[in-house]
Amino acid sequence: MNLNVAIRKTFKTGRSGSAGRPGPAEYSGPAEGSGSAEYSGPAKYSGPAKYSGSAEYSGPAKYSGPQPAPAPAAFSLDVSFKLDSSNSVLGILGPSGSGKTMTLSCVAGLETPSEGIIELNGRTLFNSYKKINLHPRERDIGYLFQNYALFPHMTVEGNIRAANKRADVAALLERVELSGLGGRYPSQLSGGQKQRAALARCLAREPQLLLFDEPFSALDEELREALQDEMKRLLDGYGGCAVFVTHSKREAVKLCGKIISIKEGKAMPVELTHFDSGGGARMVDVGGKAPTHRRAVASGVITMSAEAFGKIKDGTAAKGDVLGVARIAGIMALKKTAEIIPLCHSLPIDRADIAFDLQGEQPAVANCVCQASPADTESENRGYACGGELRMPAPSRLRAVCTVESFGRTGVEIEALCGVNIALLTVYDMCKAIDKSMVITDVRLLEKSGGKSGGYVYEG
């Protein structure tokens, strides 16, 4: 699979509203008289004299209200990018009006570039030099519009069959998790269901390329997160190329293997630094790196009182199953870290687990035979004086071990370390009413494998 786009589109008078569409007509003042024509409204004009054509307009001063805005400056879209099997999903970032949607429209055939070439899997869709410009229906492209563009008078099944009469509707609905909803109309669907119905319609024609124009912009945060996960699952199993327009860096990182930015019509290469001069996060381009198997194991310890330890071990803590909740919190945190921290591509987590080792309080020296005075041993909490050393009972310890595996372009060490930290912080939060003096310590990377830096094993 491959997509090659190198296009330029110029608007000589700029864009007003939408690309290439003129703005409102300018006010041109009262129409000039035609000489002999009389006023033909409900009643004839009965003023002092009829307008004779030669007399100049002598009414109130000419219109002097707000003048129309000057025509926008000329706008030029100049974009080029390539996709292949190693980077089949492209994310396009950029502010409003930068040319992101226009780029999709040119690729889909809804707009015609001034010049350039568009090729998909070896087939020429557009070539201004050879006078080739395939009709949108001939391009094998599925386009998911920002507003989904479902036909309101058709059911979900009808919308799908409008794209392909021979489509396997049941299979498509199952693929987008809408089984049993084929008979509903768009007005009977939620926002997320409408998006999935529109996606099923896109897939009905078995396109070689999918175009997404900010498909999550109209959804609330919680639904957006859930549908992003569904979209990633679908794209991972799609098998074709996709171009995804978004304002959100987080969405682009999560869903796309390659990212470009368009500013004022120009495609800008993604910077190789993490932060810009204003402290904002930037992407890191790892498109040239081959994905490999990555593995990392990290551990950490939280020390606590015997009472807190006992309640955790027995499952009698007031807030419930401490270790169960801590494990889930740690895994969720490391997955979020995989989406946000790399700032370069969506990092697929193939395996993530957190295990706990309960290490109870170790007693002080049980059979002390030194010549310590009674004052030195009057309380177990004071410990024992042995050979000049004070040996206190070892505190109760809970050890967490986090293992993360991935097949990607960046390591997963930070994910493993984050998982351990959040798991132990969750233990603290759930048990702080019992023991506020708990201490998290010894958080460290135990081992890692994969990537240019090779393997590592902690030998402490």
Coordinates of C-alpha atoms in Angstrom, one line a residue:
M1 CA 0.0 0.0 0.0
N2 CA 1.3 3.5 -0.8
L3 CA 0.0 7.0 -1.2
N4 CA 2.0 9.8 -2.9
V5 CA 0.6 13.3 -2.8
A6 CA 2.4 16.4 -4.2
I7 CA -0.1 19.2 -5.0
R8 CA -0.5 22.9 -5.2
K9 CA -3.7 24.9 -5.3
T10 CA -3.8 28.6 -5.6
F11 CA -6.8 31.0 -4.9
K12 CA -6.0 34.2 -6.7
T13 CA -8.5 36.3 -4.8
G14 CA -8.1 34.4 -1.5
R15 CA -10.7 32.5 0.3
S16 CA -13.8 33.9 2.0
G17 CA -15.8 31.4 4.0
S18 CA -15.0 28.3 2.1
A19 CA -12.3 27.7 -0.5
G20 CA -12.8 29.4 -3.8
R21 CA -16.3 30.7 -2.9
P22 CA -16.8 34.5 -3.1
G23 CA -17.9 36.4 -0.1
P24 CA -21.1 38.5 0.2
A25 CA -21.8 41.0 -2.6
E26 CA -20.5 44.5 -2.0
Y27 CA -23.0 47.3 -1.5
S28 CA -23.1 49.3 -4.7
G29 CA -25.4 52.2 -3.7
P30 CA -28.8 53.0 -5.3
A31 CA -29.3 51.8 -8.8
E32 CA -28.9 54.5 -11.4
G33 CA -32.0 55.7 -13.2
S34 CA -32.9 54.6 -16.6
G35 CA -34.2 57.9 -17.9
S36 CA -37.8 57.4 -18.9
A37 CA -38.9 54.5 -16.6
E38 CA -41.4 55.5 -13.9
Y39 CA -41.5 54.1 -10.4
S40 CA -43.7 50.9 -10.6
G41 CA -44.3 50.1 -6.9
P42 CA -47.7 50.0 -5.3
A43 CA -48.3 53.7 -6.1
K44 CA -46.8 56.1 -8.5
Y45 CA -44.4 58.6 -7.2
S46 CA -46.3 61.9 -6.6
G47 CA -43.5 64.2 -5.5
P48 CA -42.8 67.7 -7.0
A49 CA -41.4 66.3 -10.3
K50 CA -40.8 63.1 -12.0
Y51 CA -37.2 61.9 -12.3
S52 CA -36.0 63.0 -15.7
G53 CA -32.8 61.1 -16.1
S54 CA -30.6 64.2 -16.4
A55 CA -31.0 65.4 -12.8
E56 CA -28.5 64.0 -10.3
Y57 CA -29.6 62.1 -7.3
S58 CA -30.4 64.8 -4.6
G59 CA -31.7 62.7 -1.8
P60 CA -29.9 62.0 1.5
A61 CA -26.2 61.6 1.4
K62 CA -24.9 58.5 -0.3
Y63 CA -24.5 55.4 1.9
S64 CA -21.6 56.0 4.2
G65 CA -21.9 53.0 6.6
P66 CA -19.3 50.4 7.3
Q67 CA -17.4 49.6 4.1
P68 CA -17.1 46.0 3.0
A69 CA -13.9 44.2 4.1
P70 CA -11.2 44.0 1.5
A71 CA -10.8 40.7 -0.3
P72 CA -8.6 38.2 1.5
A73 CA -5.1 37.9 0.4
A74 CA -4.3 35.2 -2.1
F75 CA -4.0 31.8 -0.5
S76 CA -1.8 29.0 -1.8
L77 CA -1.9 25.3 -0.6
D78 CA 1.4 23.5 -1.2
V79 CA 1.4 20.0 0.3
S80 CA 3.4 16.8 -0.3
F81 CA 3.6 13.6 1.7
K82 CA 4.0 9.8 1.2
L83 CA 2.6 6.8 3.0
D84 CA 3.6 3.2 2.8
S85 CA 3.2 -0.1 4.7
S86 CA 5.5 1.0 7.5
N87 CA 3.6 4.3 8.0
S88 CA 0.1 3.8 6.6
V89 CA -1.8 6.4 8.8
L90 CA -0.9 10.1 8.5
G91 CA -2.0 12.7 10.9
I92 CA -2.4 16.3 9.7
L93 CA -2.2 19.0 12.4
G94 CA -2.7 22.7 11.9
P95 CA -4.9 25.7 12.9
S96 CA -8.3 26.5 11.4
G97 CA -8.0 27.8 7.8
S98 CA -4.5 26.4 7.3
G99 CA -5.6 24.0 4.5
K100 CA -6.1 20.7 6.2
T101 CA -9.6 20.0 4.9
M102 CA -8.7 21.4 1.5
T103 CA -5.9 18.8 1.3
L104 CA -8.4 16.0 2.0
S105 CA -10.8 17.5 -0.6
C106 CA -8.1 17.5 -3.3
V107 CA -7.1 13.9 -2.5
A108 CA -10.8 12.8 -2.6
G109 CA -11.4 14.6 -5.9
L110 CA -13.9 17.1 -4.5
E111 CA -11.5 19.9 -5.3
T112 CA -9.1 20.1 -8.2
P113 CA -5.5 21.2 -7.5
S114 CA -3.9 23.8 -9.7
E115 CA -1.1 21.4 -10.3
G116 CA 0.6 18.3 -9.0
I117 CA 0.3 14.5 -8.7
I118 CA -1.8 12.2 -6.5
E119 CA -1.1 8.4 -6.7
L120 CA -2.6 5.6 -4.7
N121 CA -1.2 2.1 -4.8
G122 CA 0.5 2.7 -8.2
R123 CA -2.7 4.2 -9.8
T124 CA -2.7 7.8 -10.8
L125 CA -5.7 9.7 -9.4
F126 CA -4.6 13.1 -10.5
N127 CA -1.8 14.4 -12.7
S128 CA -2.1 18.0 -14.0
Y129 CA 0.8 17.4 -16.4
K130 CA -0.8 14.4 -18.1
K131 CA -4.4 15.8 -17.8
I132 CA -5.6 13.0 -15.6
N133 CA -8.3 13.7 -13.0
L134 CA -10.4 10.8 -11.9
H135 CA -13.9 11.3 -10.7
P136 CA -14.3 10.9 -6.9
R137 CA -16.3 7.7 -7.3
E138 CA -13.4 6.2 -9.3
R139 CA -10.8 6.8 -6.7
D140 CA -11.6 4.0 -4.2
I141 CA -11.6 6.5 -1.3
G142 CA -13.8 6.6 1.8
Y143 CA -14.3 10.0 3.3
L144 CA -15.7 10.5 6.8
F145 CA -16.9 14.1 7.0
Q146 CA -16.8 16.2 10.2
N147 CA -20.6 16.1 10.4
Y148 CA -20.8 12.5 9.2
A149 CA -23.2 13.5 6.3
L150 CA -25.6 10.6 6.8
F151 CA -28.8 10.7 4.7
P152 CA -31.5 11.6 7.3
H153 CA -34.3 9.9 5.4
M154 CA -32.5 6.6 5.2
T155 CA -31.9 3.9 7.8
V156 CA -28.4 2.9 8.8
E157 CA -28.7 0.0 6.4
G158 CA -30.0 2.3 3.7
N159 CA -27.0 4.6 4.1
I160 CA -24.6 1.7 3.8
R161 CA -26.4 0.3 0.7
A162 CA -26.3 3.8 -0.9
A163 CA -22.5 3.4 -1.0
N164 CA -22.6 -0.3 -2.1
K165 CA -25.8 -2.2 -3.0
R166 CA -24.0 -5.5 -2.5
A167 CA -22.4 -4.7 0.8
D168 CA -22.5 -7.2 3.6
V169 CA -24.4 -4.9 6.0
A170 CA -24.5 -7.3 8.9
A171 CA -20.7 -7.8 8.8
L172 CA -20.0 -4.1 8.5
L173 CA -22.3 -3.3 11.5
E174 CA -20.6 -5.9 13.5
R175 CA -17.2 -4.5 12.5
V176 CA -18.1 -1.1 13.9
E177 CA -20.1 -2.5 16.9
L178 CA -23.5 -1.5 15.7
S179 CA -25.1 -4.9 15.3
G180 CA -28.9 -4.8 15.5
L181 CA -29.1 -1.1 14.7
G182 CA -29.4 -1.3 10.9
G183 CA -33.1 -0.3 11.0
R184 CA -32.6 2.9 12.9
Y185 CA -32.6 6.4 11.3
P186 CA -29.7 8.9 12.0
S187 CA -32.0 10.9 14.3
Q188 CA -32.4 7.8 16.5
L189 CA -28.6 7.4 17.0
S190 CA -26.2 8.9 19.5
G191 CA -23.3 11.0 18.4
G192 CA -20.9 8.0 18.7
Q193 CA -23.3 5.7 16.8
K194 CA -23.7 8.2 14.0
Q195 CA -19.9 8.3 13.6
R196 CA -19.7 4.5 13.5
A197 CA -22.6 4.3 11.0
A198 CA -20.8 6.8 8.7
L199 CA -17.6 4.8 9.1
A200 CA -19.5 1.6 8.1
R201 CA -20.7 3.4 5.0
C202 CA -17.1 4.5 4.1
L203 CA -16.0 0.9 4.5
A204 CA -18.9 -0.5 2.4
R205 CA -17.0 0.3 -0.9
E206 CA -13.9 -1.4 0.4
P207 CA -11.8 1.7 -0.2
Q208 CA -8.0 1.7 -0.5
L209 CA -7.8 5.0 1.4
L210 CA -9.7 6.4 4.3
L211 CA -9.9 10.2 4.9
F212 CA -11.0 11.5 8.3
D213 CA -11.9 15.2 8.8
E214 CA -11.9 15.8 12.6
P215 CA -14.3 13.0 13.3
F216 CA -14.2 13.5 17.1
S217 CA -14.6 17.3 17.2
A218 CA -18.4 17.2 18.0
L219 CA -18.1 14.6 20.8
D220 CA -17.7 15.1 24.5
E221 CA -14.4 14.1 26.2
E222 CA -15.5 10.8 27.6
L223 CA -17.0 9.6 24.3
R224 CA -14.1 10.9 22.3
E225 CA -11.7 8.8 24.4
A226 CA -13.7 5.7 23.9
L227 CA -14.2 6.2 20.1
Q228 CA -10.5 6.9 19.7
D229 CA -9.7 3.5 21.1
E230 CA -12.3 1.9 18.7
M231 CA -10.8 3.9 15.8
K232 CA -7.3 2.7 16.6
R233 CA -8.5 -0.9 16.7
L234 CA -10.2 -0.5 13.4
L235 CA -7.2 1.2 11.7
D236 CA -4.8 -1.4 13.0
G237 CA -6.8 -4.1 11.2
Y238 CA -7.7 -2.0 8.1
G239 CA -4.9 -2.9 5.7
G240 CA -5.1 0.3 3.7
C241 CA -3.8 3.9 4.0
A242 CA -5.6 6.6 6.0
V243 CA -5.2 10.4 6.5
F244 CA -6.5 11.9 9.7
V245 CA -7.1 15.6 10.1
T246 CA -7.2 16.9 13.7
H247 CA -6.5 19.9 15.9
S248 CA -5.4 17.6 18.7
K249 CA -1.7 16.5 19.0
R250 CA -2.9 13.9 21.5
E251 CA -5.3 12.4 18.9
A252 CA -2.6 12.4 16.2
V253 CA -0.1 10.7 18.5
K254 CA -2.6 8.1 19.5
L255 CA -3.9 7.2 16.0
C256 CA -1.2 8.0 13.5
G257 CA 2.2 6.5 12.7
K258 CA 3.3 9.7 10.9
I259 CA 2.5 13.3 11.5
I260 CA 2.8 16.5 9.5
S261 CA 1.7 20.1 10.3
I262 CA 0.1 22.5 7.8
K263 CA 0.5 26.2 8.4
E264 CA -0.8 28.9 6.0
G265 CA -1.1 26.3 3.3
K266 CA 2.4 25.0 3.7
A267 CA 3.2 21.4 4.9
M268 CA 5.9 21.8 7.6
P269 CA 8.2 18.9 8.7
V270 CA 7.7 17.8 12.3
E271 CA 10.4 19.2 14.5
L272 CA 12.8 16.8 16.2
T273 CA 12.8 18.6 19.5
H274 CA 10.4 17.9 22.4
F275 CA 9.6 21.5 23.2
D276 CA 9.3 24.8 21.4
S277 CA 10.5 28.2 22.7
G278 CA 7.3 28.8 24.5
G279 CA 7.5 25.5 26.4
G280 CA 4.8 23.8 24.3
A281 CA 5.2 20.1 23.6
R282 CA 6.2 19.1 20.0
M283 CA 6.3 15.8 18.2
V284 CA 9.3 13.7 17.7
D285 CA 9.6 12.1 14.3
V286 CA 10.5 8.4 14.5
G287 CA 9.1 7.5 11.1
G288 CA 12.5 6.2 9.9
K289 CA 12.8 3.7 12.8
A290 CA 11.7 0.1 12.3
P291 CA 9.4 -1.3 14.9
T292 CA 10.9 -3.9 17.2
H293 CA 9.8 -6.0 20.2
R294 CA 10.3 -3.9 23.4
R295 CA 10.1 -5.1 27.0
A296 CA 10.7 -3.3 30.3
V297 CA 10.3 -4.4 33.9
A298 CA 10.3 -1.9 36.8
S299 CA 9.8 -2.3 40.5
G300 CA 9.2 -0.2 43.6
V301 CA 8.6 -0.5 47.4
I302 CA 6.2 1.1 49.8
T303 CA 6.9 0.7 53.6
M304 CA 4.1 0.9 56.1
S305 CA 3.0 0.0 59.6
A306 CA 2.1 -3.5 60.6
E307 CA -1.6 -2.4 60.9
A308 CA -1.8 -1.1 57.3
F309 CA 0.0 -4.2 56.0
G310 CA -2.3 -6.5 57.8
K311 CA -5.5 -4.8 56.5
I312 CA -4.1 -4.9 52.9
K313 CA -3.1 -8.5 53.2
D314 CA -6.5 -9.6 54.7
G315 CA -8.5 -7.4 52.4
T316 CA -10.1 -5.6 55.3
A317 CA -9.1 -2.0 54.5
A318 CA -12.0 0.4 54.6
K319 CA -11.7 1.3 50.9
G320 CA -11.8 -2.3 49.7
D321 CA -9.5 -4.4 47.6
V322 CA -6.4 -2.2 47.8
L323 CA -4.1 -4.3 45.6
G324 CA -6.8 -4.9 42.9
V325 CA -7.5 -1.2 42.6
A326 CA -3.8 -0.4 42.6
R327 CA -3.1 -2.9 39.8
I328 CA -5.8 -1.5 37.6
A329 CA -4.8 2.1 38.3
G330 CA -1.2 1.4 37.4
I331 CA -2.1 -0.4 34.2
M332 CA -4.4 2.5 33.1
A333 CA -1.7 5.0 33.9
L334 CA 1.0 3.3 31.9
K335 CA -1.4 3.0 28.9
K336 CA -2.1 6.7 29.0
T337 CA 1.6 7.4 29.3
A338 CA 2.1 5.3 26.1
E339 CA -0.3 7.7 24.3
I340 CA 1.1 11.0 25.6
I341 CA 4.8 10.8 26.4
P342 CA 6.4 9.6 23.2
L343 CA 5.1 12.6 21.2
C344 CA 5.8 10.8 18.0
H345 CA 3.5 7.9 17.3
S346 CA 0.9 5.7 19.0
L347 CA 2.7 3.1 21.0
P348 CA 0.8 -0.2 21.0
I349 CA 0.9 -1.9 24.4
D350 CA 0.8 -5.7 23.8
R351 CA 1.2 -6.8 27.4
A352 CA 1.0 -4.9 30.7
D353 CA 0.8 -6.4 34.2
I354 CA 1.5 -5.4 37.8
A355 CA 2.3 -8.0 40.5
F356 CA 2.7 -7.4 44.3
D357 CA 4.9 -9.1 46.8
L358 CA 3.8 -8.8 50.4
Q359 CA 6.9 -8.7 52.7
G360 CA 5.8 -8.6 56.3
E361 CA 7.6 -7.1 59.2
Q362 CA 10.9 -8.9 60.0
P363 CA 11.5 -9.2 63.8
A364 CA 14.7 -7.8 65.4
V365 CA 17.4 -10.2 66.5
A366 CA 15.5 -12.9 68.4
N367 CA 18.3 -14.4 70.4
C368 CA 20.5 -11.6 71.4
V369 CA 23.4 -12.8 73.5
C370 CA 25.3 -9.5 73.8
Q371 CA 25.9 -7.8 77.2
A372 CA 23.3 -5.0 76.6
S373 CA 22.0 -3.3 79.6
P374 CA 18.2 -3.5 80.4
A375 CA 17.9 0.2 79.4
D376 CA 19.0 -0.7 75.9
T377 CA 16.4 -3.5 75.5
E378 CA 13.5 -2.3 77.7
S379 CA 11.3 -1.9 74.7
E380 CA 11.0 -3.9 71.5
N381 CA 10.5 -0.6 69.7
R382 CA 13.9 0.6 70.9
G383 CA 15.6 -2.5 69.2
Y384 CA 18.6 -4.4 70.5
A385 CA 22.1 -3.3 71.1
C386 CA 24.3 -5.8 69.4
G387 CA 28.0 -5.2 68.8
G388 CA 27.4 -1.5 69.1
E389 CA 24.6 -1.5 66.4
L390 CA 21.0 -0.8 67.1
R391 CA 18.9 -3.3 65.1
M392 CA 15.3 -2.1 64.7
P393 CA 12.6 -4.5 63.5
A394 CA 12.4 -4.2 59.6
P395 CA 9.1 -2.4 58.6
S396 CA 6.4 -4.1 56.6
R397 CA 7.0 -3.8 52.9
L398 CA 4.9 -4.1 49.8
R399 CA 6.8 -4.5 46.5
A400 CA 5.2 -3.8 43.1
V401 CA 6.7 -5.2 39.8
C402 CA 5.4 -3.8 36.5
T403 CA 6.1 -5.6 33.2
V404 CA 5.3 -3.9 29.8
E405 CA 5.8 -5.3 26.3
S406 CA 5.3 -3.6 22.9
F407 CA 6.1 -3.9 19.2
G408 CA 6.9 -0.3 18.4
R409 CA 9.5 2.3 17.6
T410 CA 10.2 3.6 21.1
G411 CA 11.0 1.9 24.4
V412 CA 8.5 1.2 27.2
E413 CA 10.8 1.9 30.2
I414 CA 8.8 5.0 31.2
E415 CA 5.6 3.1 30.9
A416 CA 6.8 0.5 33.3
L417 CA 8.2 3.1 35.8
C418 CA 4.9 5.0 35.6
G419 CA 2.9 1.9 36.2
V420 CA 4.8 1.1 39.4
N421 CA 4.6 4.7 40.7
I422 CA 0.9 5.0 40.2
A423 CA 0.2 1.6 41.7
L424 CA 2.1 2.4 44.9
L425 CA 0.6 5.9 45.1
T426 CA -2.8 4.3 44.9
V427 CA -1.9 2.0 47.8
Y428 CA -0.9 5.1 49.8
D429 CA -4.1 7.0 48.9
M430 CA -6.3 4.1 49.9
C431 CA -4.5 3.4 53.2
K432 CA -3.4 6.9 54.3
A433 CA -6.1 7.0 57.0
I434 CA -4.4 4.1 58.6
D435 CA -0.8 5.2 58.2
K436 CA 0.2 8.6 56.8
S437 CA 3.9 7.9 57.3
M438 CA 4.1 5.3 54.4
V439 CA 7.2 5.8 52.2
I440 CA 7.6 4.9 48.6
T441 CA 11.2 4.0 47.8
D442 CA 13.5 2.0 45.5
V443 CA 11.6 2.7 42.3
R444 CA 13.9 1.5 39.6
L445 CA 14.2 -0.2 36.2
L446 CA 15.1 -3.9 36.6
E447 CA 15.5 -4.8 33.0
K448 CA 14.8 -3.8 29.4
S449 CA 15.3 -5.2 25.9
G450 CA 14.9 -4.0 22.3
G451 CA 15.8 -0.8 20.5
K452 CA 19.2 0.6 19.6
S453 CA 20.4 0.8 23.2
G454 CA 20.1 -3.0 23.6
G455 CA 19.4 -4.9 26.8
Y456 CA 19.9 -3.9 30.4
V457 CA 19.6 -5.8 33.7
Y458 CA 19.9 -4.2 37.1
E459 CA 22.5 -6.0 39.1
G460 CA 22.1 -4.3 42.5

